Every structure is written in C-alpha cells, then in structure tokens.
mmCIF file of N, CA, C and O in Angstrom:
data_model
loop_
_atom_site.group_PDB
_atom_site.id
_atom_site.type_symbol
_atom_site.label_atom_id
_atom_site.label_comp_id
_atom_site.label_asym_id
_atom_site.label_seq_id
_atom_site.Cartn_x
_atom_site.Cartn_y
_atom_site.Cartn_z
ATOM 1 N N MET Y 135 66.876 12.904 9.504
ATOM 2 C CA MET Y 135 64.808 12.847 10.187
ATOM 3 C C MET Y 135 64.675 11.818 9.036
ATOM 4 O O MET Y 135 63.450 11.403 9.364
ATOM 5 N N LYS Y 136 64.767 11.983 7.348
ATOM 6 C CA LYS Y 136 63.698 11.164 6.665
ATOM 7 C C LYS Y 136 64.025 9.422 7.068
ATOM 8 O O LYS Y 136 63.104 8.630 7.041
ATOM 9 N N LYS Y 137 65.037 8.445 7.895
ATOM 10 C CA LYS Y 137 65.148 7.704 8.277
ATOM 11 C C LYS Y 137 64.210 7.404 9.656
ATOM 12 O O LYS Y 137 63.549 6.178 9.394
ATOM 13 N N PHE Y 138 64.288 8.725 10.120
ATOM 14 C CA PHE Y 138 63.636 8.499 11.159
ATOM 15 C C PHE Y 138 61.757 7.821 11.142
ATOM 16 O O PHE Y 138 60.673 7.392 11.207
ATOM 17 N N MET Y 139 61.368 9.572 9.480
ATOM 18 C CA MET Y 139 60.463 9.145 9.606
ATOM 19 C C MET Y 139 59.642 8.103 9.089
ATOM 20 O O MET Y 139 58.795 7.751 8.636
ATOM 21 N N PHE Y 140 60.232 7.378 7.616
ATOM 22 C CA PHE Y 140 60.220 5.766 7.341
ATOM 23 C C PHE Y 140 60.388 4.598 8.014
ATOM 24 O O PHE Y 140 58.967 4.300 7.578
ATOM 25 N N SER Y 141 60.935 4.723 9.316
ATOM 26 C CA SER Y 141 60.956 4.198 10.419
ATOM 27 C C SER Y 141 59.027 4.166 11.229
ATOM 28 O O SER Y 141 58.813 3.127 11.706
ATOM 29 N N ALA Y 142 59.121 5.119 11.942
ATOM 30 C CA ALA Y 142 57.631 5.330 12.301
ATOM 31 C C ALA Y 142 56.399 5.074 10.938
ATOM 32 O O ALA Y 142 55.664 4.211 11.513
ATOM 33 N N PHE Y 143 57.039 5.619 10.226
ATOM 34 C CA PHE Y 143 55.672 4.479 8.963
ATOM 35 C C PHE Y 143 55.330 3.252 8.845
ATOM 36 O O PHE Y 143 54.624 2.958 8.974
ATOM 37 N N ALA Y 144 57.195 3.020 9.203
ATOM 38 C CA ALA Y 144 56.802 1.110 8.284
ATOM 39 C C ALA Y 144 56.429 0.844 9.646
ATOM 40 O O ALA Y 144 55.688 0.182 9.577
ATOM 41 N N LEU Y 145 56.774 1.603 11.052
ATOM 42 C CA LEU Y 145 55.781 0.311 12.301
ATOM 43 C C LEU Y 145 54.539 1.184 12.490
ATOM 44 O O LEU Y 145 53.737 0.060 13.049
ATOM 45 N N LEU Y 146 53.969 2.354 11.810
ATOM 46 C CA LEU Y 146 52.917 2.233 12.135
ATOM 47 C C LEU Y 146 51.813 1.201 11.661
ATOM 48 O O LEU Y 146 50.969 1.258 11.799
ATOM 49 N N LEU Y 147 52.602 1.030 10.289
ATOM 50 C CA LEU Y 147 51.850 -0.041 9.179
ATOM 51 C C LEU Y 147 51.852 -1.024 9.221
ATOM 52 O O LEU Y 147 50.907 -1.531 9.463
ATOM 53 N N MET Y 148 52.906 -1.351 10.376
ATOM 54 C CA MET Y 148 52.734 -3.121 10.831
ATOM 55 C C MET Y 148 51.673 -3.271 11.862
ATOM 56 O O MET Y 148 51.118 -4.212 11.941
ATOM 57 N N VAL Y 149 52.074 -2.100 12.904
ATOM 58 C CA VAL Y 149 50.625 -2.467 13.584
ATOM 59 C C VAL Y 149 49.096 -2.302 13.807
ATOM 60 O O VAL Y 149 48.680 -2.865 13.718
ATOM 61 N N SER Y 150 48.824 -1.337 12.173
ATOM 62 C CA SER Y 150 47.749 -1.520 11.735
ATOM 63 C C SER Y 150 47.544 -2.442 11.338
ATOM 64 O O SER Y 150 46.182 -3.033 10.963
ATOM 65 N N VAL Y 151 47.560 -2.708 10.379
ATOM 66 C CA VAL Y 151 47.975 -4.392 9.449
ATOM 67 C C VAL Y 151 47.714 -5.711 10.324
ATOM 68 O O VAL Y 151 47.096 -6.638 10.568
ATOM 69 N N SER Y 152 48.877 -5.157 11.670
ATOM 70 C CA SER Y 152 48.748 -6.406 12.756
ATOM 71 C C SER Y 152 47.349 -6.601 13.188
ATOM 72 O O SER Y 152 46.569 -7.289 13.894
ATOM 73 N N ALA Y 153 46.659 -5.651 13.384
ATOM 74 C CA ALA Y 153 45.799 -5.298 14.751
ATOM 75 C C ALA Y 153 44.441 -5.264 13.978
ATOM 76 O O ALA Y 153 43.766 -6.113 14.644
ATOM 77 N N CYS Y 154 44.475 -5.258 12.142
ATOM 78 C CA CYS Y 154 43.066 -5.764 11.623
ATOM 79 C C CYS Y 154 43.547 -7.096 10.521
ATOM 80 O O CYS Y 154 42.246 -7.522 10.927
ATOM 81 N N ARG Y 155 44.260 -7.753 11.622
ATOM 82 C CA ARG Y 155 44.057 -9.319 10.601
ATOM 83 C C ARG Y 155 43.943 -10.215 11.569
ATOM 84 O O ARG Y 155 44.386 -10.328 12.915
ATOM 85 N N GLU Y 156 43.127 -11.634 11.575
ATOM 86 C CA GLU Y 156 43.537 -12.243 12.499
ATOM 87 C C GLU Y 156 44.234 -13.388 12.539
ATOM 88 O O GLU Y 156 44.986 -13.601 11.171
ATOM 89 N N THR Y 157 44.206 -13.622 13.909
ATOM 90 C CA THR Y 157 45.333 -14.725 13.990
ATOM 91 C C THR Y 157 45.309 -16.094 12.819
ATOM 92 O O THR Y 157 44.007 -15.937 12.247
ATOM 93 N N THR Y 158 46.493 -16.702 12.604
ATOM 94 C CA THR Y 158 46.004 -18.221 11.337
ATOM 95 C C THR Y 158 45.006 -19.170 12.271
ATOM 96 O O THR Y 158 44.592 -19.960 12.076
ATOM 97 N N GLU Y 159 45.702 -19.462 13.960
ATOM 98 C CA GLU Y 159 44.598 -20.234 14.939
ATOM 99 C C GLU Y 159 43.143 -19.753 14.718
ATOM 100 O O GLU Y 159 42.612 -20.397 14.883
ATOM 101 N N GLU Y 160 43.170 -18.534 14.384
ATOM 102 C CA GLU Y 160 41.656 -18.495 14.737
ATOM 103 C C GLU Y 160 41.373 -18.460 13.033
ATOM 104 O O GLU Y 160 40.125 -18.632 13.061
ATOM 105 N N LYS Y 161 41.940 -18.280 11.813
ATOM 106 C CA LYS Y 161 41.416 -18.945 11.052
ATOM 107 C C LYS Y 161 41.471 -19.921 10.308
ATOM 108 O O LYS Y 161 39.961 -20.625 10.281
ATOM 109 N N THR Y 162 41.855 -20.862 10.969
ATOM 110 C CA THR Y 162 41.929 -22.153 10.885
ATOM 111 C C THR Y 162 40.715 -23.025 12.038
ATOM 112 O O THR Y 162 40.175 -23.542 11.214
ATOM 113 N N GLU Y 163 40.395 -22.289 13.207
ATOM 114 C CA GLU Y 163 39.824 -22.799 14.100
ATOM 115 C C GLU Y 163 37.977 -22.517 13.062
ATOM 116 O O GLU Y 163 37.298 -23.070 12.822
ATOM 117 N N ASP Y 164 37.944 -21.380 12.557
ATOM 118 C CA ASP Y 164 36.896 -20.726 11.731
ATOM 119 C C ASP Y 164 36.447 -21.998 10.658
ATOM 120 O O ASP Y 164 35.676 -22.017 10.229
ATOM 121 N N ALA Y 165 37.758 -22.238 10.114
ATOM 122 C CA ALA Y 165 37.629 -22.837 8.850
ATOM 123 C C ALA Y 165 36.637 -24.676 9.218
ATOM 124 O O ALA Y 165 36.374 -25.407 8.759
ATOM 125 N N MET Y 166 37.587 -24.981 10.393
ATOM 126 C CA MET Y 166 37.426 -26.409 10.895
ATOM 127 C C MET Y 166 35.849 -26.369 10.987
ATOM 128 O O MET Y 166 35.205 -26.936 10.900
ATOM 129 N N GLU Y 167 35.466 -25.246 12.103
ATOM 130 C CA GLU Y 167 33.524 -25.008 12.735
ATOM 131 C C GLU Y 167 32.855 -25.168 11.287
ATOM 132 O O GLU Y 167 31.590 -26.073 10.910
ATOM 133 N N SER Y 168 33.876 -24.338 10.350
ATOM 134 C CA SER Y 168 33.137 -24.429 8.726
ATOM 135 C C SER Y 168 33.022 -25.629 8.463
ATOM 136 O O SER Y 168 31.295 -26.322 7.583
ATOM 137 N N ALA Y 169 33.752 -26.250 8.282
ATOM 138 C CA ALA Y 169 34.179 -28.095 7.210
ATOM 139 C C ALA Y 169 33.158 -28.703 8.675
ATOM 140 O O ALA Y 169 32.185 -29.719 7.802
ATOM 141 N N ALA Y 170 33.658 -29.147 9.781
ATOM 142 C CA ALA Y 170 32.044 -29.378 10.323
ATOM 143 C C ALA Y 170 30.665 -29.606 10.411
ATOM 144 O O ALA Y 170 29.944 -30.503 10.308
ATOM 145 N N ASP Y 171 30.363 -27.927 10.171
ATOM 146 C CA ASP Y 171 29.010 -27.788 9.824
ATOM 147 C C ASP Y 171 28.427 -28.436 8.157
ATOM 148 O O ASP Y 171 27.545 -28.849 8.200
ATOM 149 N N ASP Y 172 29.452 -27.930 7.675
ATOM 150 C CA ASP Y 172 28.852 -28.398 6.200
ATOM 151 C C ASP Y 172 28.913 -29.931 6.087
ATOM 152 O O ASP Y 172 27.937 -30.552 5.441
ATOM 153 N N MET Y 173 29.862 -30.735 7.086
ATOM 154 C CA MET Y 173 29.867 -32.223 7.285
ATOM 155 C C MET Y 173 28.856 -32.394 7.830
ATOM 156 O O MET Y 173 28.135 -33.858 7.523
ATOM 157 N N GLY Y 174 27.838 -31.915 9.336
ATOM 158 C CA GLY Y 174 26.813 -32.751 9.313
ATOM 159 C C GLY Y 174 25.860 -32.303 8.789
ATOM 160 O O GLY Y 174 24.935 -33.419 8.867
ATOM 161 N N ASP Y 175 25.934 -31.604 7.890
ATOM 162 C CA ASP Y 175 24.661 -31.327 7.119
ATOM 163 C C ASP Y 175 24.623 -32.359 5.946
ATOM 164 O O ASP Y 175 23.092 -32.644 4.941
ATOM 165 N N ALA Y 176 25.821 -32.197 5.698
ATOM 166 C CA ALA Y 176 25.577 -33.168 4.304
ATOM 167 C C ALA Y 176 25.536 -35.240 4.730
ATOM 168 O O ALA Y 176 24.691 -35.316 3.844
ATOM 169 N N MET Y 177 25.442 -34.754 6.344
ATOM 170 C CA MET Y 177 25.153 -36.648 6.598
ATOM 171 C C MET Y 177 23.572 -36.448 6.653
ATOM 172 O O MET Y 177 23.385 -37.300 6.481
ATOM 173 N N ASP Y 178 23.326 -35.117 7.343
ATOM 174 C CA ASP Y 178 21.497 -35.454 7.087
ATOM 175 C C ASP Y 178 20.704 -35.435 6.809
ATOM 176 O O ASP Y 178 20.086 -36.471 6.127
ATOM 177 N N ASP Y 179 21.421 -35.085 5.119
ATOM 178 C CA ASP Y 179 20.686 -35.124 3.732
ATOM 179 C C ASP Y 179 21.281 -36.482 2.839
ATOM 180 O O ASP Y 179 19.988 -37.112 2.808
ATOM 181 N N ALA Y 180 21.697 -37.254 3.198
ATOM 182 C CA ALA Y 180 22.485 -38.416 2.858
ATOM 183 C C ALA Y 180 21.407 -39.488 4.173
ATOM 184 O O ALA Y 180 20.676 -40.609 3.025
ATOM 185 N N GLY Y 181 21.264 -39.079 5.149
ATOM 186 C CA GLY Y 181 20.006 -40.269 6.343
ATOM 187 C C GLY Y 181 19.247 -39.855 5.598
ATOM 188 O O GLY Y 181 18.385 -41.161 5.135
ATOM 189 N N ASP Y 182 18.443 -38.660 5.221
ATOM 190 C CA ASP Y 182 16.596 -38.432 4.209
ATOM 191 C C ASP Y 182 16.940 -38.669 3.507
ATOM 192 O O ASP Y 182 16.163 -39.609 2.406
ATOM 193 N N ALA Y 183 18.168 -39.155 2.781
ATOM 194 C CA ALA Y 183 18.124 -39.541 1.353
ATOM 195 C C ALA Y 183 17.674 -41.182 1.827
ATOM 196 O O ALA Y 183 17.415 -41.820 0.824
ATOM 197 N N VAL Y 184 18.726 -41.672 2.156
ATOM 198 C CA VAL Y 184 18.680 -43.587 2.438
ATOM 199 C C VAL Y 184 17.092 -43.398 2.806
ATOM 200 O O VAL Y 184 16.477 -44.628 2.078
ATOM 201 N N GLU Y 185 16.969 -42.524 3.530
ATOM 202 C CA GLU Y 185 15.657 -43.002 4.556
ATOM 203 C C GLU Y 185 14.000 -43.657 2.841
ATOM 204 O O GLU Y 185 13.415 -43.807 3.115
ATOM 205 N N GLU Y 186 14.194 -42.404 2.718
ATOM 206 C CA GLU Y 186 13.105 -42.041 1.562
ATOM 207 C C GLU Y 186 13.350 -43.376 0.659
ATOM 208 O O GLU Y 186 12.598 -44.128 0.206
ATOM 209 N N ALA Y 187 14.901 -43.381 0.340
ATOM 210 C CA ALA Y 187 14.649 -44.548 -0.233
ATOM 211 C C ALA Y 187 14.518 -46.175 -0.121
ATOM 212 O O ALA Y 187 13.825 -46.427 -1.027
ATOM 213 N N ALA Y 188 14.206 -46.175 1.090
ATOM 214 C CA ALA Y 188 13.705 -47.084 1.755
ATOM 215 C C ALA Y 188 12.390 -46.846 1.919
ATOM 216 O O ALA Y 188 11.868 -48.517 1.421
ATOM 217 N N GLU Y 189 12.239 -45.784 2.153
ATOM 218 C CA GLU Y 189 10.562 -45.780 1.682
ATOM 219 C C GLU Y 189 9.784 -46.607 0.464
ATOM 220 O O GLU Y 189 8.569 -47.049 0.170
ATOM 221 N N ASP Y 190 10.640 -46.091 -0.946
ATOM 222 C CA ASP Y 190 10.127 -46.148 -1.585
ATOM 223 C C ASP Y 190 10.631 -47.573 -2.124
ATOM 224 O O ASP Y 190 9.159 -48.174 -2.899
ATOM 225 N N THR Y 191 11.767 -48.307 -1.423
ATOM 226 C CA THR Y 191 11.224 -49.896 -1.864
ATOM 227 C C THR Y 191 10.194 -50.536 -1.253
ATOM 228 O O THR Y 191 10.005 -50.927 -2.070
ATOM 229 N N GLY Y 192 10.236 -49.967 0.247
ATOM 230 C CA GLY Y 192 8.974 -50.954 0.849
ATOM 231 C C GLY Y 192 7.452 -50.800 -0.064
ATOM 232 O O GLY Y 192 6.800 -51.479 -0.176
ATOM 233 N N ASP Y 193 7.596 -49.750 -0.375
ATOM 234 C CA ASP Y 193 6.188 -49.327 -1.279
ATOM 235 C C ASP Y 193 6.367 -50.286 -2.669
ATOM 236 O O ASP Y 193 5.372 -50.982 -2.457
ATOM 237 N N ALA Y 194 7.072 -50.928 -3.189
ATOM 238 C CA ALA Y 194 6.893 -50.799 -4.118
ATOM 239 C C ALA Y 194 7.304 -52.494 -4.443
ATOM 240 O O ALA Y 194 6.717 -53.500 -4.908
ATOM 241 N N ILE Y 195 8.138 -52.856 -2.979
ATOM 242 C CA ILE Y 195 7.806 -54.287 -2.888
ATOM 243 C C ILE Y 195 6.175 -54.969 -2.269
ATOM 244 O O ILE Y 195 5.695 -55.698 -2.983
ATOM 245 N N GLU Y 196 5.434 -53.741 -1.658
ATOM 246 C CA GLU Y 196 4.080 -53.854 -0.852
ATOM 247 C C GLU Y 196 3.201 -53.847 -1.937
ATOM 248 O O GLU Y 196 2.767 -55.727 -2.634
ATOM 249 N N ASP Y 197 3.702 -53.180 -3.585
ATOM 250 C CA ASP Y 197 2.653 -52.579 -4.810
ATOM 251 C C ASP Y 197 2.932 -54.189 -5.693
ATOM 252 O O ASP Y 197 2.441 -54.761 -5.964
ATOM 253 N N GLY Y 198 4.320 -55.043 -5.790
ATOM 254 C CA GLY Y 198 4.163 -55.951 -6.285
ATOM 255 C C GLY Y 198 3.662 -57.280 -5.928
ATOM 256 O O GLY Y 198 3.525 -57.920 -6.220
ATOM 257 N N ALA Y 199 4.422 -57.189 -4.375
ATOM 258 C CA ALA Y 199 3.031 -58.490 -3.777
ATOM 259 C C ALA Y 199 2.175 -58.271 -4.474
ATOM 260 O O ALA Y 199 1.319 -60.009 -4.221
ATOM 261 N N GLN Y 200 1.230 -57.212 -4.042
ATOM 262 C CA GLN Y 200 -0.112 -57.465 -3.729
ATOM 263 C C GLN Y 200 -0.787 -57.514 -5.443
ATOM 264 O O GLN Y 200 -2.169 -58.391 -5.585
ATOM 265 N N GLU Y 201 0.215 -56.880 -6.560
ATOM 266 C CA GLU Y 201 -0.025 -57.559 -8.116
ATOM 267 C C GLU Y 201 -0.036 -59.595 -7.951
ATOM 268 O O GLU Y 201 -0.296 -59.657 -8.454
ATOM 269 N N VAL Y 202 1.267 -59.769 -7.311
ATOM 270 C CA VAL Y 202 1.534 -61.650 -7.107
ATOM 271 C C VAL Y 202 -0.009 -61.780 -6.729
ATOM 272 O O VAL Y 202 -0.101 -62.683 -7.814
ATOM 273 N N GLU Y 203 -0.376 -61.198 -5.928
ATOM 274 C CA GLU Y 203 -1.350 -61.896 -4.978
ATOM 275 C C GLU Y 203 -2.936 -61.942 -5.845
ATOM 276 O O GLU Y 203 -3.303 -62.331 -5.580
ATOM 277 N N ASP Y 204 -2.730 -60.538 -6.430
ATOM 278 C CA ASP Y 204 -3.973 -60.866 -7.449
ATOM 279 C C ASP Y 204 -4.199 -61.839 -7.870
ATOM 280 O O ASP Y 204 -4.845 -62.153 -9.018
ATOM 281 N N GLU Y 205 -2.490 -61.584 -8.866
ATOM 282 C CA GLU Y 205 -3.008 -62.769 -10.421
ATOM 283 C C GLU Y 205 -2.920 -63.890 -9.692
ATOM 284 O O GLU Y 205 -3.622 -64.841 -10.105
ATOM 285 N N VAL Y 206 -2.580 -65.020 -8.433
ATOM 286 C CA VAL Y 206 -2.732 -65.695 -7.955
ATOM 287 C C VAL Y 206 -4.061 -66.253 -7.649
ATOM 288 O O VAL Y 206 -4.133 -67.335 -8.024
ATOM 289 N N GLU Y 207 -4.768 -65.200 -7.001
ATOM 290 C CA GLU Y 207 -5.743 -65.240 -7.020
ATOM 291 C C GLU Y 207 -7.009 -65.173 -7.939
ATOM 292 O O GLU Y 207 -8.348 -64.903 -8.471
ATOM 293 N N GLY Y 208 -6.018 -64.397 -9.477
ATOM 294 C CA GLY Y 208 -7.475 -64.626 -10.128
ATOM 295 C C GLY Y 208 -8.549 -62.270 -10.730
ATOM 296 O O GLY Y 208 -8.884 -62.847 -11.224
ATOM 297 N N ASN Y 209 -7.634 -61.854 -9.444
ATOM 298 C CA ASN Y 209 -8.201 -60.225 -9.198
ATOM 299 C C ASN Y 209 -7.280 -59.548 -9.640
ATOM 300 O O ASN Y 209 -7.729 -58.388 -9.988
ATOM 301 N N ASP Y 210 -6.407 -60.161 -11.131
ATOM 302 C CA ASP Y 210 -5.982 -58.899 -11.410
ATOM 303 C C ASP Y 210 -6.674 -58.637 -13.044
ATOM 304 O O ASP Y 210 -7.622 -59.055 -13.221
ATOM 305 N N ASP Y 211 -6.585 -57.382 -12.789
ATOM 306 C CA ASP Y 211 -7.389 -56.709 -14.147
ATOM 307 C C ASP Y 211 -6.855 -56.657 -15.544
ATOM 308 O O ASP Y 211 -7.258 -56.109 -16.309
ATOM 309 N N MET Y 212 -5.344 -57.142 -14.983
ATOM 310 C CA MET Y 212 -4.730 -57.320 -16.964
ATOM 311 C C MET Y 212 -4.972 -58.184 -17.499
ATOM 312 O O MET Y 212 -5.767 -59.492 -17.505
#
C-alpha cells in the first residue's frame, strides 16, 4: 500500500509540475522575441545618435565657415 501511495504522489507531483511549466520551445521563442526587440531598440538609439552627431557636425562646419568668411572680409570681432 505504501508503494502505491508513493507512486500516486510521485505521479501527481510530476503532473502538477509539468502542467505549470512552459516548454523549452516556448521559453526559447520568448527569449528570441525579447532579444529581437532589444536589438531593434538599440538600432533605433544608434541611428538617432548618428543623426544628432551629423547635425552637430554640420552646425560646426557652418560656424567655422562663417568665421573664416568674417575673417576674410574683415568683419571678425576678434
């Protein structure tokens, strides 16, 4: 009788654990989706940073060109 009870409890434990647990395939799929989302966000952030740097560089070039033009024309405040 004890063996039957232990077997029944072991079977019940296995069924309850397997019913509450995600399969490896589902976990892998979730991890891949999360990684893809993170990578997309990182690429968006990198694109924004490159765009901002390009704008800053363009502004610096315009400012430098204006200073050179002012120097050549003799309008420089320095």
